[in-house]
XYZ file of C-alpha atoms in Angstrom:
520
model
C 4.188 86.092 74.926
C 4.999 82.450 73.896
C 4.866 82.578 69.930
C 5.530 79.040 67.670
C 6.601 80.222 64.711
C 5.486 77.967 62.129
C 7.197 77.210 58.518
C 6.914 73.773 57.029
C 8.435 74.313 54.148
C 11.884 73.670 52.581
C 15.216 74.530 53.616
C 16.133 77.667 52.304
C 12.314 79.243 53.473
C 13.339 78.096 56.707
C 16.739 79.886 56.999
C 14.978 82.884 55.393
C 12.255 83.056 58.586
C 15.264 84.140 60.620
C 14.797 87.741 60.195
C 10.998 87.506 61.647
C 12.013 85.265 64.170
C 14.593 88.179 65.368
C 11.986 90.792 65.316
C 9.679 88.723 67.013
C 12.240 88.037 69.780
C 13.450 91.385 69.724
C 9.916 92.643 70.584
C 10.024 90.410 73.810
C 8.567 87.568 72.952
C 9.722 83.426 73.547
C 9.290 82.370 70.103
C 10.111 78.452 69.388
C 10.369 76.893 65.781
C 8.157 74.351 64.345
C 10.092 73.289 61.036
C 9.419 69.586 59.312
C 11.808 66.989 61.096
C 14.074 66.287 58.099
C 14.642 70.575 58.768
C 15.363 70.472 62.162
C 19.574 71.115 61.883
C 18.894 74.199 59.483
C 16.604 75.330 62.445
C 19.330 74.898 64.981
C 20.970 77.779 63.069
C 17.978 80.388 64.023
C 19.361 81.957 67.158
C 17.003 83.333 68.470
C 14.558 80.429 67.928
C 14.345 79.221 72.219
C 13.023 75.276 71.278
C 12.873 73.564 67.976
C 9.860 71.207 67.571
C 10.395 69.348 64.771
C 7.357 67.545 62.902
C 7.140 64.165 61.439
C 5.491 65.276 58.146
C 7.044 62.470 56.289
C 6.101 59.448 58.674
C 2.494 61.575 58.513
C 1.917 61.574 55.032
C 3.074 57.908 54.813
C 0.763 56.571 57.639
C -2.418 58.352 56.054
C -1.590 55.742 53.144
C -1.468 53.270 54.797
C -3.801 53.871 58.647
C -5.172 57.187 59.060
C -6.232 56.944 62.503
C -2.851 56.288 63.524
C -1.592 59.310 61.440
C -4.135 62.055 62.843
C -3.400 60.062 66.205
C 0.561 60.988 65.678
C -0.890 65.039 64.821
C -2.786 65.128 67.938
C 0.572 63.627 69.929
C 2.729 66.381 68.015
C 0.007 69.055 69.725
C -0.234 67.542 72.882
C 4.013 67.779 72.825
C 3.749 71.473 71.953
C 1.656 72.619 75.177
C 3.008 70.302 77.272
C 6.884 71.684 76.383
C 5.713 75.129 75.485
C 2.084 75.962 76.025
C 2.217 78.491 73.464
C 0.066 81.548 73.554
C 0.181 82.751 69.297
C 1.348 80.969 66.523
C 2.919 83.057 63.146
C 2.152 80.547 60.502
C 4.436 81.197 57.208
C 3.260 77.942 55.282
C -0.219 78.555 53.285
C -0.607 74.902 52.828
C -3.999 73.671 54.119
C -2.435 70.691 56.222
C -0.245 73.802 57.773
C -3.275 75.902 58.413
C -5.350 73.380 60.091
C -2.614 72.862 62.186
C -1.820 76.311 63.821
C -5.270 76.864 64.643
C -5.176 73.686 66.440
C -2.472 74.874 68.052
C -3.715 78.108 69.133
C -7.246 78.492 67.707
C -7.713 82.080 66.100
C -4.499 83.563 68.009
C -2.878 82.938 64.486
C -0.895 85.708 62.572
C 0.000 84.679 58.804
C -2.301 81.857 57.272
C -5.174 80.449 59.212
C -8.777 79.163 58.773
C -11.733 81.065 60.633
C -14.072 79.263 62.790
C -16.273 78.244 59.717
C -13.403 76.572 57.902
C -12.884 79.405 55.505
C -9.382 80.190 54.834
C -8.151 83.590 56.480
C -5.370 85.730 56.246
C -4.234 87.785 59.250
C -3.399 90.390 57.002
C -3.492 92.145 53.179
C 0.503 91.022 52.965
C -0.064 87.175 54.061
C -2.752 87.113 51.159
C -0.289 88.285 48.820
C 2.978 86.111 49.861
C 0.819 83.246 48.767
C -1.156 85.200 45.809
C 2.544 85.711 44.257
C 3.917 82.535 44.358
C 2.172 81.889 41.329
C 3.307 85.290 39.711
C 6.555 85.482 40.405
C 8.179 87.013 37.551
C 5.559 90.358 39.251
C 6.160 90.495 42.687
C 8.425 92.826 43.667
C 9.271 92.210 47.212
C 12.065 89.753 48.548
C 10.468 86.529 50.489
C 12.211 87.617 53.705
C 10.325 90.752 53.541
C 7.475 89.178 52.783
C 7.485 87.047 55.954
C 8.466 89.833 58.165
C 5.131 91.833 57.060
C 3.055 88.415 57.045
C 3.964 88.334 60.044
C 3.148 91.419 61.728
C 6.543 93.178 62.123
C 8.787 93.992 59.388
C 8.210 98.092 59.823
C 11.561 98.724 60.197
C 15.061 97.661 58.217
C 15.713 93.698 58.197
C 18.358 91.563 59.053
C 19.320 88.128 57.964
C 22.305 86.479 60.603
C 22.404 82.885 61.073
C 24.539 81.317 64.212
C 27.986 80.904 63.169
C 29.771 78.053 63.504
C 31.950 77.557 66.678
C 35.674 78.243 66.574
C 36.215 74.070 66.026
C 33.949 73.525 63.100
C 35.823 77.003 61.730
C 39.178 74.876 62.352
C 38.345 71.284 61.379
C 36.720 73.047 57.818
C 39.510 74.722 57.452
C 41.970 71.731 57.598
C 39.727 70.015 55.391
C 39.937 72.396 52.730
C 43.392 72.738 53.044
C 43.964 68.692 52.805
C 41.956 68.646 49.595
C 43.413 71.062 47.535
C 47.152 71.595 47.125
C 49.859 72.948 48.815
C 49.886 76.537 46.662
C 46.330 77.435 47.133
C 45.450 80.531 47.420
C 41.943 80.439 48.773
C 38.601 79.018 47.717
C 35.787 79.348 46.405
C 32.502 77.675 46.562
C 30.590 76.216 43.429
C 27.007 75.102 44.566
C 26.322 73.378 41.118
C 22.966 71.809 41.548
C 19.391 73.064 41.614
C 16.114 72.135 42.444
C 15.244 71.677 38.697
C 17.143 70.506 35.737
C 16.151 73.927 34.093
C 17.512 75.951 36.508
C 20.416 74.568 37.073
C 23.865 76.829 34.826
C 25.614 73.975 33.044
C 28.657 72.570 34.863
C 31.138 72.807 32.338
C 30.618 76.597 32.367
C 31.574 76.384 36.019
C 34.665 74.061 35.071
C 35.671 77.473 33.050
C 35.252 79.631 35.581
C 37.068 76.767 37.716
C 40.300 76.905 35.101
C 40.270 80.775 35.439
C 40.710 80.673 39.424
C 43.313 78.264 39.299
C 45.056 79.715 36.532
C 45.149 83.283 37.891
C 45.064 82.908 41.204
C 45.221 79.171 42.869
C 42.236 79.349 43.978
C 40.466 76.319 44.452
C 36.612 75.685 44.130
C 34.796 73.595 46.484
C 32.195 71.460 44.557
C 29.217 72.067 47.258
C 25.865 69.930 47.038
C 23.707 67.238 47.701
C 23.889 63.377 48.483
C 21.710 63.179 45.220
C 24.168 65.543 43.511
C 27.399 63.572 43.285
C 26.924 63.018 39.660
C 27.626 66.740 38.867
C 31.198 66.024 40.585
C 32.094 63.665 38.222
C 31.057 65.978 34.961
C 33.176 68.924 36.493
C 35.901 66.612 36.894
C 35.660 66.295 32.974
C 34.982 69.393 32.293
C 37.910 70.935 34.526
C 41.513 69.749 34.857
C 42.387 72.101 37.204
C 42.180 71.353 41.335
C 38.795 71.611 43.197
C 37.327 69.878 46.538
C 34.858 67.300 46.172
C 32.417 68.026 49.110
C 29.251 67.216 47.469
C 27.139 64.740 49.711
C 29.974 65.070 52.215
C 28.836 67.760 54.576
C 25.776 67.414 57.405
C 24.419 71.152 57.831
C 26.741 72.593 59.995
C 29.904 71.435 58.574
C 28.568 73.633 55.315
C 27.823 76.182 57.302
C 31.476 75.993 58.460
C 32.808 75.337 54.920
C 30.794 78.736 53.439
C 32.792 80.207 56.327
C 35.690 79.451 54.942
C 34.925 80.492 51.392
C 36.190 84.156 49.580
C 33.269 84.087 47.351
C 30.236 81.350 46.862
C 29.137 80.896 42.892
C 25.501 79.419 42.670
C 22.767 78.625 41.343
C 19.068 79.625 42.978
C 19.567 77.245 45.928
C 19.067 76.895 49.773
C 23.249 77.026 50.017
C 22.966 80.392 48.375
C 20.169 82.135 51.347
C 22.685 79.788 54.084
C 25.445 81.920 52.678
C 23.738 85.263 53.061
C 22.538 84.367 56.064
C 26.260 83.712 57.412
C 27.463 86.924 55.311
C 29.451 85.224 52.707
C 29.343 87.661 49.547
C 28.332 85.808 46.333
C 27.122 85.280 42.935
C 24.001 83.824 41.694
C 22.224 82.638 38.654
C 18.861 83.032 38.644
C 17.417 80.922 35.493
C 13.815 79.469 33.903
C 11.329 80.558 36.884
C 13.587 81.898 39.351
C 14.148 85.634 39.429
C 16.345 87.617 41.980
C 13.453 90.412 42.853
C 11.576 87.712 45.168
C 13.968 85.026 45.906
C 17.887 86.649 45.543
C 20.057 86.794 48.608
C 19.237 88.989 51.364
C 22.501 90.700 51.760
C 23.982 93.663 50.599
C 26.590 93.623 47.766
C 25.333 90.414 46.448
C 25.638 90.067 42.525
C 22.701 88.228 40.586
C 22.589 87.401 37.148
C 19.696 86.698 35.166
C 19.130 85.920 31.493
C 18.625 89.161 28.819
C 15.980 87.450 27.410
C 12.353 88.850 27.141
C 10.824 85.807 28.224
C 12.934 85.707 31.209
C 11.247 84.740 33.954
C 9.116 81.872 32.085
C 5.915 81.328 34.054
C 5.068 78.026 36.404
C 3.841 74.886 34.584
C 4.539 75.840 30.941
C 7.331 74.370 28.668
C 9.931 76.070 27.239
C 9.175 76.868 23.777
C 12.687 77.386 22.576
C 14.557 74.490 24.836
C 15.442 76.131 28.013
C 17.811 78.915 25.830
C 18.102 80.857 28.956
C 21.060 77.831 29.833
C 23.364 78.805 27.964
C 22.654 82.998 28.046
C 24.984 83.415 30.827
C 28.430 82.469 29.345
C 31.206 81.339 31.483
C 33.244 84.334 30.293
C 30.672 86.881 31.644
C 30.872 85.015 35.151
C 34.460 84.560 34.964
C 35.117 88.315 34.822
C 32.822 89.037 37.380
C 34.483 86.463 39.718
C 37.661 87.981 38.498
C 36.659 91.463 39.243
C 35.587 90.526 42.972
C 38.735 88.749 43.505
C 40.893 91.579 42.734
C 38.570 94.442 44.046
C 36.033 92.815 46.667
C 33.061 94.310 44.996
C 30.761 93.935 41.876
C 30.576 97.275 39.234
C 28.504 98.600 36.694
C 29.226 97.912 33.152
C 28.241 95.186 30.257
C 27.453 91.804 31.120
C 27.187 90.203 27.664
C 24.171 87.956 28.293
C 22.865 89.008 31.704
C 20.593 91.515 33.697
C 23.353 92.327 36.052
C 21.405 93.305 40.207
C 22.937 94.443 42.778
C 21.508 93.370 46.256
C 20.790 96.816 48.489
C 18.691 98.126 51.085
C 16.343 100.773 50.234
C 15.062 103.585 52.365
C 12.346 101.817 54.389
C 14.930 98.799 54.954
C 13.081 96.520 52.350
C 15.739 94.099 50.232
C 16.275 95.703 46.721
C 18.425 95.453 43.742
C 20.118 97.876 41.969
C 20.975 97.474 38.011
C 24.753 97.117 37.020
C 24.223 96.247 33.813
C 22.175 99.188 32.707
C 18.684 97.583 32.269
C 16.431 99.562 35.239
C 15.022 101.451 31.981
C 13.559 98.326 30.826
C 9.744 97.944 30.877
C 9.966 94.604 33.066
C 11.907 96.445 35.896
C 10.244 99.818 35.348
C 7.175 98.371 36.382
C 8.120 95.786 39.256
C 9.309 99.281 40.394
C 5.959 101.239 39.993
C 4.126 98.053 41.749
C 6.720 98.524 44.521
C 6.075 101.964 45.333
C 2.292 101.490 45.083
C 1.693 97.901 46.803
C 3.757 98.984 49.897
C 0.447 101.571 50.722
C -2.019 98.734 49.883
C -0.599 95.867 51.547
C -0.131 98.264 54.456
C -3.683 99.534 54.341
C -2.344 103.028 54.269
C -3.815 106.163 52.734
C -2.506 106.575 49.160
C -0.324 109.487 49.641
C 2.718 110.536 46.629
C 3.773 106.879 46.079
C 6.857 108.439 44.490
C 7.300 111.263 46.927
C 10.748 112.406 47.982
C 12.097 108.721 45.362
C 14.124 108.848 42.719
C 12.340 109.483 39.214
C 11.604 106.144 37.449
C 12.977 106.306 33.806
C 9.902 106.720 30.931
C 8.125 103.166 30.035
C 8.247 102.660 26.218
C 5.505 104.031 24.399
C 3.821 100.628 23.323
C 3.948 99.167 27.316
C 2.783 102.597 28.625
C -0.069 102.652 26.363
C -1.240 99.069 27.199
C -0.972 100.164 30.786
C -3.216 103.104 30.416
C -5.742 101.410 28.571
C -5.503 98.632 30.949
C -5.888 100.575 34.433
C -8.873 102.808 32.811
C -10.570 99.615 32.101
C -10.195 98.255 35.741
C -11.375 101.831 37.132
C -14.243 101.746 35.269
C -15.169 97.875 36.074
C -14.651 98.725 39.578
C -16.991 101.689 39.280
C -19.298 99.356 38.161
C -18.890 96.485 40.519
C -19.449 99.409 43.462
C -22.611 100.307 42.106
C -23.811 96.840 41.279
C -23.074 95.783 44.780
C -25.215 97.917 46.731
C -27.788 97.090 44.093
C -27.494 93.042 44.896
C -28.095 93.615 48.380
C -31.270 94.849 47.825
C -32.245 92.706 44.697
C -31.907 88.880 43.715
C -31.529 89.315 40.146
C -28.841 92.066 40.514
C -26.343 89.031 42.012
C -25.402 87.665 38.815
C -24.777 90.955 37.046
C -22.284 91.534 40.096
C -20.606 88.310 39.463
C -20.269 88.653 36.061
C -18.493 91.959 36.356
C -16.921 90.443 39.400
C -15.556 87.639 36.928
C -14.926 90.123 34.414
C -12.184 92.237 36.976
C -10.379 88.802 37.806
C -9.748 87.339 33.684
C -8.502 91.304 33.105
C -5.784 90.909 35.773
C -5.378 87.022 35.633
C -4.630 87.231 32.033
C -2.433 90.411 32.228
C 1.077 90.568 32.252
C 1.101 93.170 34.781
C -1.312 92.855 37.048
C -1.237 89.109 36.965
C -0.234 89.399 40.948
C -3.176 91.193 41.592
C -5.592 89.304 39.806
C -4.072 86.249 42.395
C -4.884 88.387 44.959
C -7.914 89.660 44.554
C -8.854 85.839 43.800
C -7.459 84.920 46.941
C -9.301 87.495 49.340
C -12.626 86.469 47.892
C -12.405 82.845 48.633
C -12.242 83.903 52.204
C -15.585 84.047 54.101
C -17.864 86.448 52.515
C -17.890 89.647 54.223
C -20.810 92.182 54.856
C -21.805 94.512 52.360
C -19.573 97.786 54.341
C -16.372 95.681 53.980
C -17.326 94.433 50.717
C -17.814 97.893 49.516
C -14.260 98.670 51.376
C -12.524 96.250 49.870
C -13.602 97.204 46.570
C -12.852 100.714 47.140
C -9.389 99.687 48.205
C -8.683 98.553 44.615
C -9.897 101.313 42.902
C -7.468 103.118 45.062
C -5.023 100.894 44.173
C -5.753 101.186 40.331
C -5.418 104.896 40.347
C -2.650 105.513 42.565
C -0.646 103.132 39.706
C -2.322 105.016 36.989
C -0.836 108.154 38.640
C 2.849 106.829 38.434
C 2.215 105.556 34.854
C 1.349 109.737 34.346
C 4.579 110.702 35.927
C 7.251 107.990 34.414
């Protein structure tokens, strides 16, 4: 079958649809890649994509401003290019953006896996885990799953272990990076590491002089040289490392197309970074590194998928801080992470090639790992998997796998390790929490069959209805299930059998976490 698989999103999303595009093409199919045009050389680096068809979006958006004929005109040539070049037969569409949806089923009408609108407009889901990819976007800090994983399911496969392998640069680009290394650092280096220093927000970004420390330590102990990695729009942060750090380091910020970083990570021992695109190109090329995952960003959804990986996060309660709302205490989690925490942990890979438990004065220390079903995990190094936070991201891991999959609840913990006890003031908000939701749910059952039979029955059932979504919207832990529930009833209303089913499914849901909450 001829698939287009479709993400219009950014850079490091794209990269991170390589796994699905491998089991897709694994499974027989021709799968091209429809990726926004600006996208198109990180694309070239999916090798199993067979054509890259790269979209305008930015000449679109502009000409709707300014003549919107012309613009839907340039959507229907984009559509007319596809068949003509591809005549595709399915589309997997990883991009829940309206503008994305209308577009694969224009493409391919309702042959659309992933995130699609039905023949009435409505917006549809092909399945329980596309719903929740997008219904946890906006609770990250409670989904458990990696976004890889997430877009292997959404898309249909993902039932066996994943892989992440980009193409690798050609022998040349290996060479000519090489040389250019070498004729920017001096004659006694050792080897070199990269120091991706920018983010996509100011508030996730570590502070560069603690990299110039970390910088000082290579050099010092080992002549090894960082390469300042980034941006065009970045070069400013070259000029404060230079400040902060006497010691050597290659400038390649705003000096590197796509491939010639892919060459450079090639090159490197050991990438340092922040939350960034680089970091998910540098998994995807296995290069080992370390990450700092700060404000919003958390390592459970969006940390490298590769084994061995080390990502550190704040040890701070109110780490992650939700979308949309200021810091309260002037983005603290900054300066959590000192530069003598990653130092040693640099240090310690250096010497030893690998990451080990112990303290890490002012971070959750995870360790990236594969679990049993081949899912992306992370391990604790620093000693805080007894914590409530990561207690429960583990109980909704367990659980969500059987509900996203549609599966009979069976022993969500069977034949699993034993997950340490909750504290007593988080396990008893959880009880009372899940025993109201059961009984709501109870209720909403019976009030459902009732409103099919009766007018003024309907607004009882939306009440109770509204009632179930401000519990889990509100909730720190079932925040991501609130989402979703919101999300599968703006789809087109259902009959009352698959209403009834879907409500079911919850209360299913709701008990099978109630029964790990008995047995942690």
């Amino acid at each position: 079958m001829r698939i287009v698989l479709q993400n219009l999103t950014r850079f490091g999303d794209l990269l991170q649809s390589q796994p699905t595009l491998a089991e897709l093409a694994g499974a027989g199919h021709e799968v091209a890649v429809a990726c926004l045009e600006n996208f198109a050389g990180a694309a070239a680096l999916l090798p199993e994509a067979s054509l890259i068809l790269p979209l305008p979006g930015a000449r679109m958006l502009a000409g709707l401003e300014g003549n919107w004929p012309e613009a839907l005109a340039a959507v229907d040539g984009f559509v007319d290019r596809v068949v003509r070049d591809f005549a595709p037969e399915a589309v997997v569409n990883l991009t829940p953006a309206l503008a994305a949806r209308l577009l694969a089923r224009r493409l391919c009408g309702e042959d659309v896996l992933g995130f699609s609108l039905d023949p009435f407009g409505f917006r549809h889901e092909s399945s329980p885990w596309a719903t929740f990819l997008e219904a946890s976007s906006a609770n990250r800090g409670l989904s458990p799953f990696n976004v890889v994983d997430l877009f292997r399911k959404a898309a249909g496969v993902g039932n066996g272990p994943g892989r992440f392998a980009l193409r690798r640069p050609e022998a040349a680009a290996l060479q000519a990076a090489g040389e250019r290394l070498a004729a920017g650092a001096p004659p006694d280096a050792a080897f070199f590491v990269g120091f991706q220093l920018g983010a996509s927000a100011a508030a996730r970004q570590w502070p560069v002089a603690a990299f110039g420390q970390v910088g000082e330590m290579l050099w010092e102990r080992y002549r090894a040289v960082p390469v300042l990695l980034g941006g065009p729009g970045e070069t400013g942060l070259a000029a404060s490392y230079r400040q902060a750090c006497p010691a050597p380091a290659v400038d390649l910020i705003g000096a590197t197309d796509l491939p010639g970083l892919a060459a450079v990570l090639c090159r490197l021992r050991l990438l340092v970074t922040n939350d960034t695109g680089t970091l998910h190109l540098a998994a995807g090329l296995d290069v080992p590194s370390v990450s700092i995952f700060l404000a919003t960003a958390q390592p459970f959804d969006t940390g490298p998928y590769r084994e061995g990986c080390l990502c550190l996060e704040p040890d701070m309660a109110c780490h992650p801080c939700a979308f949309g709302v200021a810091c309260p205490i002037g983005n603290a989690c900054l300066s959590a992470i000192g530069p003598e925490t990653v130092s040693r942990v640099v240090s310690e890979f250096c010497d030893t090639g690998r990451f080990a438990a112990g303290a890490y004065p002012g971070a959750r220390a995870w360790l990236s790992a594969f679990d049993t079903s081949g899912f992306m995990d992370m391990v604790s190094l620093s000693g805080h998997d007894a914590e409530a936070r990561a207690v429960w991201l583990r109980v909704l891991r367990r659980v969500l796998r059987q509900f996203l999959d549609e599966k009979p609840f069976g022993e969500p913990d069977s034949g699993l390790p034993a997950l340490p006890p909750l504290p007593g003031d988080t396990r008893q908000a959880l009880a009372t929490l899940l025993g109201q939701s059961a009984e709501l749910l109870r209720l909403l059952e019976g009030q459902a069959g009732l409103a099919a039979r009766n007018q003024a029955m309907k607004a009882r059932f939306l009440a109770t209805w509204e009632r179930i979504r401000g519990l889990w919207t509100g909730s720190p832990y079932l925040g991501v299930l609130g989402r979703l529930w919101m999300h599968e009833a703006q789809q087109a209303s259902p009959d009352l059998p698959a209403l009834l089913g879907r409500i079911r499914r919850y209360a299913a849901c709701v008990a099978a976490l109630a029964a790990c909450l008995d047995r942690s």
